[in-house]
Amino acid sequence: MRFRLPEERPTEPPTGYKIAHPVLSHDGTRAGFTGVSLGGALPYGVLADASCVYGLRHRAPHRRCDCGFHCVHDRATAEALLCTAEHRAAVLLEVTVLGRYLRFELGYRYARQRVRTATVAPCACGATASALADAGWGRPGWRGLAPSCAACLRGRTSVSLASFARLAGEGLRVVAGSGGTATADLDVSELAAEAALLQARLDWFQTQLARLGERGHGRDPQG
């Protein structure tokens, strides 16, 4: 006797979270994403249908295959994946799960998705990213991108976050994750302590400069 899993008929499409690498077409006219594991060689758009990455003719997702889009239920679980070295430049996606899906303990495997929001990690220097720049890798016809602040662009091919959203289309929102010092969470006393520390450092530098100046003036002139 075979037991079938219960079918779900939600009143609204489920929401999930995943990470992906942003990509830009070689001619700069389209933007999309590519996965970080299974199916990573196949860039997809904001609204996309899954297909079997093994070339089989069944519809994705198939119960006896790993095909289909993947996401997790919890945002924090997806954010934790960004801690690994190979995923530091990836973006966090909030997606709407569409079409047929299979539920598992941590998330969904499903047939169709719409990316609603892409949250861009800080630049490698720690500053809040203002653009997505050439990451030095790619797929045929697509250039991989990584978060970058304005100071770190250094002439690389890049698009602003707003331009990436426009090229991707379908109402995608692209937002910058926090970078640098998290001053928003500091209270008045903590901010005052930070200001005092900065002032102390400035005083030390001024003292060192004054000493260097005194040494320079004290030297005997040479003929």
XYZ file of C-alpha atoms in Angstrom:
223
model
C 0.000 0.000 0.000
C 1.391 3.412 -0.969
C 0.859 6.436 1.219
C 0.538 9.845 -0.392
C 1.607 13.018 1.328
C -1.248 15.432 2.046
C -1.816 18.104 -0.583
C -1.665 21.756 0.454
C -3.878 24.406 -1.066
C -2.762 27.706 0.510
C -4.901 30.805 0.070
C -1.733 32.791 -0.751
C 1.543 31.668 -2.345
C 4.174 30.772 0.260
C 7.188 33.003 0.864
C 10.717 31.659 1.027
C 14.331 32.800 1.219
C 17.482 31.786 -0.635
C 20.857 33.139 -1.674
C 22.144 33.643 -5.217
C 24.798 35.485 -7.193
C 23.675 38.514 -9.234
C 24.667 38.399 -12.909
C 24.625 40.848 -15.802
C 24.337 39.885 -19.472
C 27.440 40.469 -21.600
C 25.736 43.338 -23.467
C 24.538 44.961 -20.244
C 20.846 44.838 -21.149
C 19.604 42.119 -18.770
C 20.113 41.217 -15.125
C 19.354 38.064 -13.221
C 20.675 35.541 -10.745
C 22.458 32.211 -10.649
C 22.245 29.632 -7.887
C 25.040 28.725 -5.497
C 24.744 24.937 -5.814
C 22.530 22.706 -7.957
C 21.645 24.490 -11.192
C 24.214 27.222 -10.662
C 25.197 27.104 -14.337
C 21.721 28.258 -15.423
C 21.007 31.972 -14.768
C 17.365 32.843 -14.146
C 15.250 35.973 -14.172
C 13.008 37.530 -11.555
C 10.046 35.461 -12.785
C 11.198 32.020 -13.886
C 10.180 28.390 -14.352
C 12.359 25.532 -13.181
C 13.511 22.701 -15.415
C 15.332 19.478 -14.673
C 19.065 20.242 -14.510
C 19.808 16.628 -15.481
C 18.013 17.007 -18.819
C 15.222 14.581 -17.948
C 11.820 15.234 -19.464
C 9.727 15.190 -16.317
C 8.195 18.314 -14.827
C 10.087 19.989 -12.012
C 9.936 19.355 -9.147
C 9.848 15.558 -9.407
C 9.627 13.436 -6.274
C 12.434 11.140 -7.441
C 14.776 13.916 -8.568
C 16.520 16.937 -7.062
C 15.277 19.320 -9.748
C 13.316 22.508 -9.141
C 14.001 25.775 -7.374
C 14.978 25.528 -3.713
C 14.388 27.892 -0.799
C 14.116 27.798 2.974
C 11.276 28.899 5.240
C 13.280 31.108 7.561
C 15.196 34.242 6.592
C 17.821 33.692 9.298
C 18.624 30.251 7.876
C 19.333 31.778 4.467
C 21.369 34.621 5.994
C 23.554 32.059 7.780
C 24.629 30.690 4.392
C 26.219 34.060 3.608
C 28.843 33.446 6.294
C 30.773 30.902 4.214
C 33.730 32.221 2.200
C 32.347 31.185 -1.192
C 29.002 32.897 -0.532
C 30.150 36.226 0.940
C 29.372 38.082 -2.303
C 25.950 36.470 -2.791
C 22.672 38.335 -2.279
C 19.732 37.337 -0.102
C 16.524 36.777 -2.052
C 12.958 36.879 -0.800
C 10.861 34.816 -3.202
C 7.245 33.908 -3.810
C 6.792 30.178 -4.335
C 4.511 29.570 -7.327
C 3.121 26.469 -9.006
C 3.678 22.945 -7.714
C 5.916 22.557 -4.696
C 7.216 19.905 -2.325
C 7.597 20.876 1.312
C 10.466 19.558 3.376
C 11.705 20.271 6.880
C 13.594 23.475 6.098
C 11.844 24.790 3.023
C 10.412 24.100 -0.430
C 11.386 22.596 -3.776
C 9.136 24.100 -6.402
C 8.310 24.726 -10.052
C 8.071 28.507 -10.437
C 9.160 31.583 -8.503
C 9.075 35.354 -8.414
C 11.967 37.168 -6.751
C 10.477 40.049 -4.797
C 13.471 41.521 -2.984
C 17.244 41.174 -3.268
C 19.289 42.350 -0.288
C 22.882 43.154 -1.226
C 25.655 42.435 1.279
C 28.210 45.124 2.213
C 31.280 45.735 0.067
C 34.351 43.623 0.823
C 35.830 46.678 2.579
C 32.868 46.734 4.984
C 31.110 49.816 3.621
C 27.494 49.726 2.468
C 27.330 48.689 -1.182
C 26.111 51.237 -3.718
C 26.678 49.121 -6.834
C 27.194 45.612 -8.179
C 30.547 45.288 -9.944
C 32.370 42.709 -12.055
C 33.368 39.888 -9.689
C 35.947 38.356 -12.022
C 33.950 35.233 -12.930
C 30.946 34.433 -15.078
C 28.868 32.044 -17.145
C 28.629 31.949 -20.946
C 26.949 35.238 -21.859
C 26.733 36.407 -18.234
C 29.104 38.366 -16.003
C 29.118 37.590 -12.272
C 28.676 40.607 -9.995
C 29.662 41.372 -6.415
C 28.681 44.162 -3.988
C 30.913 47.244 -4.105
C 31.021 50.715 -2.621
C 31.899 53.692 -4.834
C 35.475 53.841 -3.550
C 36.221 50.215 -4.488
C 34.859 50.189 -8.046
C 38.258 51.074 -9.596
C 36.933 51.236 -13.152
C 35.289 47.817 -13.146
C 32.104 47.197 -15.130
C 29.283 47.933 -12.702
C 25.622 48.859 -12.311
C 23.945 50.741 -9.497
C 21.441 48.865 -7.359
C 18.596 50.829 -8.953
C 19.879 50.045 -12.469
C 20.132 46.345 -11.649
C 16.516 46.359 -10.451
C 15.414 48.139 -13.623
C 17.259 45.697 -15.899
C 15.877 42.703 -13.997
C 12.313 44.057 -14.255
C 9.134 42.507 -12.874
C 9.011 44.947 -9.951
C 12.174 43.656 -8.266
C 13.348 45.635 -5.231
C 17.097 45.787 -4.597
C 18.186 47.091 -1.196
C 21.590 47.504 0.418
C 22.344 45.616 3.603
C 23.993 47.510 6.439
C 27.732 47.992 6.321
C 30.412 49.700 8.350
C 29.853 50.568 12.002
C 26.367 49.808 13.270
C 25.799 53.193 14.873
C 22.031 52.923 14.563
C 21.967 50.500 17.495
C 24.119 52.655 19.807
C 22.621 54.802 22.556
C 23.778 58.331 23.469
C 26.376 57.199 26.004
C 27.910 54.720 23.554
C 28.064 57.362 20.830
C 29.730 59.757 23.269
C 32.315 57.095 24.100
C 33.004 56.521 20.397
C 33.422 60.291 19.886
C 35.822 60.518 22.848
C 37.902 57.658 21.427
C 38.109 59.360 18.040
C 39.090 62.659 19.672
C 41.825 60.901 21.675
C 43.226 59.390 18.505
C 43.151 62.762 16.772
C 45.001 64.365 19.708
C 47.663 61.637 19.527
C 48.190 62.230 15.794
C 48.463 65.968 16.332
C 51.077 65.414 19.053
C 53.128 63.181 16.770
C 52.954 65.731 13.962
C 54.085 68.492 16.334
C 57.094 66.419 17.425
C 58.064 65.755 13.826
C 57.818 69.465 13.095
C 60.072 70.331 16.066
C 62.695 67.828 14.917
C 62.659 69.285 11.418
C 63.183 72.874 12.656
C 65.938 71.822 15.052
C 68.260 70.433 12.381
C 71.396 72.393 11.446
C 71.402 73.780 7.913
C 73.741 71.950 5.572
C 75.825 73.667 2.925
